[in-house]
Short mmCIF file of C-alpha atoms and ligand atoms in Angstrom, two decimals:
data_model
loop_
_atom_site.label_atom_id
_atom_site.label_comp_id
_atom_site.label_asym_id
_atom_site.label_seq_id
_atom_site.Cartn_x
_atom_site.Cartn_y
_atom_site.Cartn_z
CA MET A 296 7.62 14.00 38.87
CA ARG A 297 6.97 12.67 35.39
CA ILE A 298 7.13 8.91 35.55
CA GLY A 299 6.87 6.23 32.85
CA ILE A 300 5.40 2.93 34.09
CA THR A 301 5.62 -0.35 32.22
CA CYS A 302 3.97 -3.59 33.29
CA TYR A 303 2.11 -6.57 31.90
CA PRO A 304 -1.36 -5.10 31.41
CA THR A 305 -3.04 -8.46 31.91
CA TYR A 306 -4.80 -10.09 34.86
CA GLY A 307 -1.93 -10.60 37.32
CA GLY A 308 -0.52 -9.20 40.51
CA SER A 309 2.43 -7.28 39.05
CA GLY A 310 0.21 -5.44 36.55
CA ILE A 311 -2.32 -4.65 39.27
CA VAL A 312 0.34 -3.28 41.62
CA ALA A 313 1.88 -1.17 38.81
CA THR A 314 -1.53 0.20 37.80
CA GLU A 315 -2.65 0.99 41.34
CA LEU A 316 0.73 2.61 41.99
CA GLY A 317 0.33 4.85 38.93
CA LEU A 318 -3.20 5.83 39.97
CA GLU A 319 -2.13 6.65 43.52
CA LEU A 320 0.87 8.66 42.29
CA ALA A 321 -1.38 10.61 39.91
CA THR A 322 -3.74 11.53 42.77
CA ARG A 323 -0.67 12.81 44.61
CA GLY A 324 0.10 15.19 41.72
CA HIS A 325 2.62 13.24 39.61
CA ASP A 326 2.30 12.84 35.85
CA ILE A 327 2.06 9.17 35.04
CA HIS A 328 2.68 7.69 31.60
CA PHE A 329 1.75 4.04 31.16
CA ILE A 330 3.80 2.50 28.35
CA THR A 331 2.24 -0.91 27.71
CA TYR A 332 0.95 -3.05 24.85
CA ALA A 333 -2.67 -2.77 26.08
CA ASN A 334 -4.62 -0.66 28.51
CA PRO A 335 -3.92 -2.18 31.98
CA ILE A 336 -7.08 -3.85 33.29
CA ARG A 337 -7.65 -1.59 36.27
CA LEU A 338 -6.66 1.62 34.48
CA ASP A 339 -9.15 4.33 33.67
CA PRO A 340 -7.19 6.58 31.26
CA ASN A 341 -9.69 9.41 31.79
CA ILE A 342 -8.25 10.16 35.22
CA PRO A 343 -6.32 13.45 35.38
CA ARG A 344 -2.54 13.14 35.03
CA ILE A 345 -2.82 9.57 33.69
CA HIS A 346 -1.56 9.02 30.15
CA TYR A 347 -1.50 5.83 28.17
CA HIS A 348 0.94 5.10 25.35
CA GLU A 349 0.38 1.89 23.47
CA VAL A 350 3.34 -0.19 22.36
CA GLU A 351 2.57 -1.50 18.90
CA VAL A 352 4.43 -4.68 18.14
CA SER A 353 4.21 -5.03 14.39
CA ASN A 354 5.01 -8.37 12.87
CA TYR A 355 6.77 -9.45 9.68
CA PRO A 356 6.72 -12.93 8.14
CA LEU A 357 10.44 -13.31 8.83
CA PHE A 358 9.89 -13.07 12.58
CA GLN A 359 8.76 -16.22 14.27
CA TYR A 360 8.63 -14.14 17.48
CA PRO A 361 7.81 -10.40 17.16
CA PRO A 362 10.51 -8.37 18.99
CA TYR A 363 8.28 -6.85 21.73
CA CYS A 364 11.32 -5.91 23.82
CA LEU A 365 12.65 -3.64 21.04
CA ALA A 366 9.29 -2.06 20.21
CA LEU A 367 8.90 -1.30 23.92
CA ALA A 368 12.39 0.24 24.17
CA SER A 369 11.67 2.51 21.19
CA ARG A 370 8.34 3.61 22.65
CA MET A 371 9.91 4.25 26.07
CA ALA A 372 12.63 6.44 24.51
CA ASP A 373 10.07 8.27 22.39
CA VAL A 374 7.69 8.96 25.32
CA ALA A 375 10.59 9.95 27.59
CA GLU A 376 11.72 12.59 25.10
CA SER A 377 8.28 13.87 24.12
CA TYR A 378 7.01 14.16 27.70
CA GLN A 379 10.30 14.96 29.46
CA LEU A 380 10.10 11.94 31.75
CA ASP A 381 12.22 12.00 34.89
CA LEU A 382 12.43 8.23 35.20
CA LEU A 383 11.06 4.89 34.10
CA HIS A 384 9.62 2.40 36.58
CA VAL A 385 9.28 -1.11 35.19
CA HIS A 386 7.40 -3.94 36.84
CA TYR A 387 8.54 -7.52 36.30
CA ALA A 388 12.17 -7.76 35.21
CA ILE A 389 11.76 -9.77 32.00
CA PRO A 390 12.00 -8.13 29.48
CA HIS A 391 10.89 -4.70 30.76
CA SER A 392 14.15 -4.00 32.51
CA ILE A 393 16.22 -4.62 29.39
CA SER A 394 13.91 -2.43 27.30
CA ALA A 395 14.33 0.37 29.86
CA MET A 396 18.09 -0.04 29.74
CA LEU A 397 18.02 0.34 25.95
CA ALA A 398 15.76 3.40 26.22
CA ARG A 399 18.22 4.93 28.70
CA GLN A 400 21.05 4.34 26.24
CA MET A 401 19.05 5.62 23.28
CA THR A 402 18.36 8.95 25.00
CA GLN A 403 21.60 9.41 26.94
CA SER A 404 23.06 12.18 24.80
CA ARG A 405 19.99 14.34 25.40
CA ARG A 406 18.66 13.44 28.85
CA LYS A 407 19.22 11.51 32.02
CA LEU A 408 16.70 8.67 32.13
CA PRO A 409 17.25 6.42 35.15
CA PHE A 410 15.09 3.32 35.51
CA ILE A 411 13.83 1.39 38.50
CA THR A 412 12.97 -2.29 38.32
CA THR A 413 10.43 -3.77 40.72
CA LEU A 414 10.75 -7.51 41.14
CA HIS A 415 7.43 -9.26 41.69
CA GLY A 416 8.13 -12.95 42.07
CA THR A 417 8.13 -15.35 39.19
CA ASP A 418 10.51 -13.05 37.29
CA ILE A 419 13.03 -14.21 39.91
CA THR A 420 11.73 -17.49 41.34
CA LEU A 421 10.65 -19.15 38.08
CA VAL A 422 11.22 -17.45 34.72
CA GLY A 423 14.50 -15.78 35.69
CA LEU A 424 15.93 -19.13 36.76
CA ASP A 425 15.38 -20.63 33.33
CA PRO A 426 18.81 -21.02 31.68
CA SER A 427 17.61 -18.95 28.70
CA TYR A 428 16.89 -15.96 30.93
CA PHE A 429 19.20 -16.29 33.95
CA ALA A 430 22.17 -14.22 32.69
CA ILE A 431 20.02 -11.48 31.16
CA THR A 432 17.89 -11.19 34.32
CA LYS A 433 21.02 -10.83 36.47
CA PHE A 434 22.41 -8.26 34.01
CA SER A 435 19.17 -6.27 33.96
CA ILE A 436 19.12 -6.09 37.77
CA GLU A 437 22.74 -4.96 37.85
CA GLU A 438 22.08 -2.34 35.19
CA SER A 439 19.01 -0.89 36.94
CA ASP A 440 19.47 2.48 38.65
CA GLY A 441 17.25 1.22 41.44
CA VAL A 442 15.76 -2.17 42.31
CA THR A 443 12.83 -2.82 44.61
CA SER A 444 11.32 -6.07 45.78
CA ILE A 445 7.77 -6.58 47.03
CA SER A 446 8.91 -8.68 49.99
CA GLU A 447 11.91 -9.38 52.16
CA ASP A 448 11.77 -13.01 51.09
CA LEU A 449 12.06 -12.08 47.41
CA ARG A 450 14.94 -9.71 48.19
CA ARG A 451 16.83 -12.51 49.98
CA HIS A 452 16.08 -14.90 47.15
CA THR A 453 17.29 -12.42 44.50
CA GLU A 454 20.55 -11.80 46.32
CA GLU A 455 21.18 -15.49 46.98
CA VAL A 456 20.28 -16.85 43.56
CA PHE A 457 21.56 -14.08 41.31
CA GLY A 458 24.44 -12.95 43.50
CA VAL A 459 23.75 -9.33 42.59
CA SER A 460 25.67 -6.74 44.55
CA ASN A 461 23.43 -3.68 44.06
CA GLU A 462 21.00 -2.88 46.86
CA VAL A 463 17.50 -4.34 46.54
CA ARG A 464 15.08 -2.14 48.48
CA VAL A 465 12.03 -3.84 49.98
CA ILE A 466 8.81 -1.90 49.42
CA HIS A 467 5.89 -4.12 50.28
CA ASN A 468 2.76 -4.27 48.17
CA PHE A 469 -0.09 -2.05 49.24
CA VAL A 470 -3.87 -1.76 49.16
CA ASN A 471 -6.23 1.18 49.04
CA CYS A 472 -8.06 0.66 52.34
CA SER A 473 -10.91 2.99 51.35
CA THR A 474 -11.71 1.06 48.18
CA TYR A 475 -11.01 -2.29 49.83
CA SER A 476 -13.09 -2.06 52.97
CA PRO A 477 -15.54 -4.32 54.81
CA ASP A 478 -19.27 -4.12 54.20
CA PRO A 479 -20.93 -5.15 57.48
CA LYS A 480 -24.25 -5.66 55.64
CA ARG A 481 -22.66 -7.72 52.86
CA LYS A 482 -25.11 -6.38 50.33
CA GLY A 483 -25.63 -8.76 47.40
CA ARG A 484 -24.44 -11.83 49.27
CA GLU A 485 -27.76 -13.68 48.76
CA LEU A 486 -27.00 -13.79 45.03
CA HIS A 487 -24.07 -16.11 45.66
CA ALA A 488 -25.22 -17.76 48.90
CA PRO A 489 -29.04 -17.90 48.52
CA ASN A 490 -29.59 -20.18 51.51
CA GLY A 491 -27.38 -18.33 53.95
CA GLU A 492 -24.40 -20.60 53.27
CA LYS A 493 -20.89 -19.53 54.27
CA LEU A 494 -18.93 -18.09 51.36
CA LEU A 495 -15.32 -18.80 50.36
CA ILE A 496 -13.47 -16.89 47.65
CA HIS A 497 -10.37 -17.45 45.55
CA LEU A 498 -8.86 -14.90 43.13
CA SER A 499 -5.94 -15.57 40.81
CA ASN A 500 -4.69 -16.00 37.27
CA PHE A 501 -5.36 -19.77 37.53
CA ARG A 502 -1.76 -20.69 36.73
CA PRO A 503 -0.33 -23.98 38.07
CA VAL A 504 1.56 -22.11 40.83
CA LYS A 505 -1.82 -21.10 42.33
CA ARG A 506 -2.93 -24.75 42.90
CA VAL A 507 -6.56 -23.90 42.12
CA ASN A 508 -7.55 -27.57 42.34
CA ASP A 509 -6.73 -27.39 46.05
CA CYS A 510 -9.52 -24.79 46.41
CA ILE A 511 -12.02 -27.30 45.03
CA ARG A 512 -10.71 -30.06 47.29
CA ILE A 513 -10.85 -27.72 50.30
CA LEU A 514 -14.47 -26.85 49.51
CA ALA A 515 -15.40 -30.55 49.22
CA GLU A 516 -13.78 -31.23 52.61
CA VAL A 517 -15.31 -28.15 54.27
CA ARG A 518 -18.78 -29.13 53.06
CA ARG A 519 -18.50 -32.35 55.09
CA HIS A 520 -18.68 -30.12 58.18
CA THR A 521 -20.60 -27.01 57.23
CA ASP A 522 -22.69 -25.59 54.42
CA ALA A 523 -20.40 -23.49 52.22
CA ARG A 524 -20.04 -22.24 48.66
CA LEU A 525 -17.01 -21.04 46.71
CA LEU A 526 -16.49 -18.10 44.33
CA MET A 527 -13.63 -18.61 41.86
CA VAL A 528 -12.61 -15.25 40.38
CA GLY A 529 -10.19 -14.99 37.45
CA ASP A 530 -9.23 -17.18 34.55
CA GLY A 531 -6.24 -19.05 33.23
CA PRO A 532 -4.93 -22.46 32.21
CA ASP A 533 -6.16 -24.37 35.28
CA ARG A 534 -9.77 -23.20 35.18
CA GLY A 535 -10.87 -26.13 32.99
CA PRO A 536 -9.23 -28.75 35.21
CA ALA A 537 -10.75 -27.10 38.30
CA GLU A 538 -14.25 -27.16 36.75
CA HIS A 539 -13.72 -30.81 35.89
CA LEU A 540 -12.56 -31.65 39.42
CA ALA A 541 -15.59 -29.89 40.90
CA GLY A 542 -17.76 -32.24 38.83
CA GLN A 543 -15.77 -35.31 39.91
CA LEU A 544 -16.03 -34.38 43.58
CA GLY A 545 -19.75 -33.61 43.23
CA VAL A 546 -19.45 -29.99 44.34
CA GLN A 547 -20.04 -28.21 41.02
CA LYS A 548 -23.38 -26.80 42.27
CA TYR A 549 -21.54 -25.05 45.06
CA VAL A 550 -18.79 -23.42 43.00
CA ASP A 551 -19.30 -20.29 40.87
CA PHE A 552 -16.58 -19.72 38.29
CA LEU A 553 -16.99 -16.00 37.67
CA GLY A 554 -14.09 -15.42 35.24
CA LYS A 555 -12.14 -12.18 35.08
CA ARG A 556 -13.81 -9.36 36.98
CA ASN A 557 -13.19 -5.70 37.60
CA ASN A 558 -13.96 -4.13 40.98
CA VAL A 559 -13.17 -7.37 42.77
CA GLU A 560 -13.61 -5.63 46.13
CA SER A 561 -17.38 -5.87 45.69
CA LEU A 562 -17.06 -9.66 45.50
CA ILE A 563 -14.34 -10.08 48.14
CA ARG A 564 -16.31 -8.30 50.84
CA LEU A 565 -19.18 -10.79 50.46
CA ALA A 566 -16.95 -13.67 51.57
CA ASP A 567 -16.13 -15.15 54.96
CA VAL A 568 -12.72 -16.62 54.12
CA LEU A 569 -10.27 -16.22 51.22
CA LEU A 570 -8.36 -19.26 49.95
CA MET A 571 -4.77 -18.91 48.71
CA PRO A 572 -3.29 -22.43 48.53
CA SER A 573 -0.38 -21.38 46.26
CA GLU A 574 2.78 -23.35 45.67
CA MET A 575 4.64 -20.02 45.78
CA GLU A 576 3.73 -16.39 46.45
CA SER A 577 6.37 -13.72 46.78
CA PHE A 578 3.75 -11.57 48.47
CA GLY A 579 0.15 -12.67 47.93
CA LEU A 580 -1.71 -9.51 46.87
CA ALA A 581 -5.12 -11.22 46.79
CA ALA A 582 -4.77 -12.10 50.48
CA LEU A 583 -3.98 -8.47 51.30
CA GLU A 584 -7.03 -7.28 49.34
CA GLY A 585 -9.10 -9.78 51.34
CA MET A 586 -7.63 -8.64 54.64
CA ALA A 587 -8.41 -5.01 53.87
CA CYS A 588 -12.04 -6.08 53.31
CA GLY A 589 -12.02 -7.88 56.68
CA VAL A 590 -11.88 -11.31 55.02
CA PRO A 591 -9.15 -13.41 56.62
CA ALA A 592 -7.15 -15.80 54.43
CA VAL A 593 -6.26 -19.44 54.80
CA ALA A 594 -2.99 -19.51 52.86
CA THR A 595 0.21 -21.46 52.50
CA ARG A 596 3.42 -20.77 54.40
CA VAL A 597 5.50 -19.84 51.36
CA GLY A 598 7.67 -16.99 50.09
CA GLY A 599 6.64 -13.60 51.41
CA VAL A 600 3.21 -14.65 52.73
CA PRO A 601 4.39 -14.86 56.38
CA GLU A 602 5.41 -11.18 56.09
CA LEU A 603 1.74 -10.43 55.48
CA ILE A 604 -0.21 -12.98 57.52
CA THR A 605 0.52 -13.77 61.14
CA HIS A 606 -0.68 -17.32 61.73
CA GLY A 607 -3.61 -17.50 64.15
CA VAL A 608 -3.81 -13.71 64.51
CA ASP A 609 -5.09 -12.29 61.20
CA GLY A 610 -5.34 -15.50 59.13
CA PHE A 611 -3.95 -19.01 58.96
CA LEU A 612 -0.86 -20.47 57.28
CA GLU A 613 -0.58 -24.16 56.42
CA GLU A 614 1.72 -26.33 54.33
CA VAL A 615 1.49 -26.42 50.52
CA GLY A 616 -0.69 -29.29 49.32
CA ASN A 617 -2.00 -30.15 52.78
CA VAL A 618 -5.68 -29.84 51.86
CA ALA A 619 -6.83 -31.45 55.12
CA SER A 620 -5.10 -28.90 57.34
CA GLN A 621 -6.19 -25.95 55.18
CA ALA A 622 -9.79 -27.23 55.18
CA ALA A 623 -9.66 -27.71 58.97
CA ARG A 624 -8.64 -24.04 59.38
CA VAL A 625 -11.45 -22.92 57.10
CA VAL A 626 -13.96 -24.95 59.14
CA GLU A 627 -12.58 -23.42 62.35
CA ALA A 628 -12.96 -19.89 60.98
CA LEU A 629 -16.46 -20.57 59.63
CA THR A 630 -17.90 -22.29 62.68
CA ASP A 631 -16.34 -20.35 65.55
CA GLU A 632 -17.96 -16.93 65.30
CA PRO A 633 -15.89 -15.12 67.95
CA LEU A 634 -12.72 -16.46 66.27
CA HIS A 635 -13.90 -15.21 62.88
CA THR A 636 -14.72 -11.78 64.27
CA ARG A 637 -11.24 -11.58 65.84
CA LEU A 638 -9.45 -12.70 62.67
CA ALA A 639 -11.47 -10.34 60.46
CA ALA A 640 -10.79 -7.32 62.68
CA ALA A 641 -7.09 -8.16 62.97
CA ALA A 642 -6.82 -8.68 59.19
CA ARG A 643 -8.31 -5.25 58.51
CA GLN A 644 -6.02 -3.75 61.14
CA THR A 645 -2.92 -5.30 59.53
CA ALA A 646 -3.91 -3.87 56.15
CA LEU A 647 -4.55 -0.44 57.66
CA THR A 648 -1.45 -0.17 59.79
CA ARG A 649 1.17 -1.86 57.59
CA PHE A 650 0.07 -2.01 53.95
CA CYS A 651 -2.28 0.84 53.16
CA THR A 652 -1.43 3.22 50.29
CA GLU A 653 -0.79 6.13 52.68
CA ARG A 654 2.04 4.12 54.21
CA ILE A 655 3.61 2.56 51.11
CA ILE A 656 3.29 5.15 48.29
CA PRO A 657 5.51 7.69 50.09
CA GLN A 658 8.21 4.98 50.24
CA TYR A 659 8.17 4.86 46.42
CA GLU A 660 8.24 8.65 46.20
CA ARG A 661 11.25 8.84 48.54
CA TYR A 662 12.96 6.10 46.56
CA TYR A 663 12.41 7.95 43.27
CA GLU A 664 13.98 11.09 44.80
CA GLU A 665 16.88 9.05 46.05
CA VAL A 666 17.55 7.51 42.64
CA LEU A 667 17.17 10.88 40.88
CA ASN A 668 19.64 12.51 43.23
CA ARG A 669 22.34 9.85 42.89
O1 GMT B 770 2.11 -14.72 39.45
C1 GMT B 770 2.91 -14.43 38.59
O2 GMT B 770 3.14 -15.22 37.68
C2 GMT B 770 3.70 -13.16 38.60
C3 GMT B 770 3.16 -11.98 39.31
C4 GMT B 770 2.03 -11.43 38.52
O3 GMT B 770 2.26 -10.72 37.59
O4 GMT B 770 0.91 -11.76 38.88
O5 GMT B 770 2.76 -12.26 40.67
C5 GMT B 770 3.69 -11.91 41.63
O6 GMT B 770 3.46 -10.54 41.90
C6 GMT B 770 2.37 -10.21 42.77
C7 GMT B 770 2.32 -8.70 42.91
O7 GMT B 770 3.50 -8.19 43.41
C8 GMT B 770 2.56 -10.91 44.11
O8 GMT B 770 1.50 -10.56 44.98
C9 GMT B 770 2.54 -12.42 43.86
O9 GMT B 770 2.77 -13.09 45.08
C10 GMT B 770 3.62 -12.80 42.86
N1 GMT B 770 3.38 -14.20 42.46
C11 GMT B 770 4.22 -15.18 42.78
O10 GMT B 770 5.24 -15.01 43.43
C12 GMT B 770 3.82 -16.53 42.28
#
């Protein structure tokens, strides 16, 4: 198939899923055309069957806000015609879904161009609920030729809140279990834990929904019981406040803020436990990446996370904001070696058996066929 993919090319789960999906589809023989305003962070455009088409959003003094949505629609229509695309697959409803709808209309006299919208979370649970976007989000879902959701929880939420009647197909997020795999020797760990300390890791876009300050508080609490350090990977609005809090709590020496990184698997597999104290996660991709590397997560019982982590089996789930209970679980996992070994093995097993690319990518391929044959 010839597939156009649009996503936010920045550091965030939906862009990562879209990029990894495109790469996996290309290795399976499909022609993938990324139509985005910048090269997605994990995309190497030199890979065979991967094409990248930049959306240029030119500005004019009259515009207070450049019309990205329209520039994207034009580019989608143009790429679809030039490269004979079979379908468009857009990630994150706002505004990608509306742009795809316009592209479908623009090309309708010459070709059939169905589009699939994948809902990722905040497009439904946060941004889509805003009165300025509610009606258009609902409309864009109803207009999509196919809609997928990355968790059952998000599907339920979409149907309840938006009252849409078209089917929302759940296709869970996935991880490449060869790239994301454990390293029993944990080569390079001494760089981050020079005195043999235990190592915690957090990865996110440091937005308020991630509650990054809770990671710092958890570290401070954990250090009252055992020697541990924390790697903070990523960047965003709450990095500054988290750095400040680390200073206030006297743990700044034990936290490394590493900023945005590529090849995060090489960092994840050095850690003992991954922290995901989010206010909301429709799936929790970082936890899955950790699990595939044999690093169990201590996460919050929100959104789609319980579809990924089974409490006490392959990780722990605690309440949002309850730093004491999350820290207690981290201490348990760090100090009880047989427990850690069990959790780590079960986490890897969950990734392998339920969420690996070999299991999930064919679900997208079958869904594409289904939509094309409607
Ligand atoms: O976090 C966001 O603001 C949106 C989005 C993104 O682009 O990072 O994240 C969502 O999509 C990820 C990939 O499908 C999911 O793993 C995240 O759980 C989800 N974030 C939220 O629901 C907060």
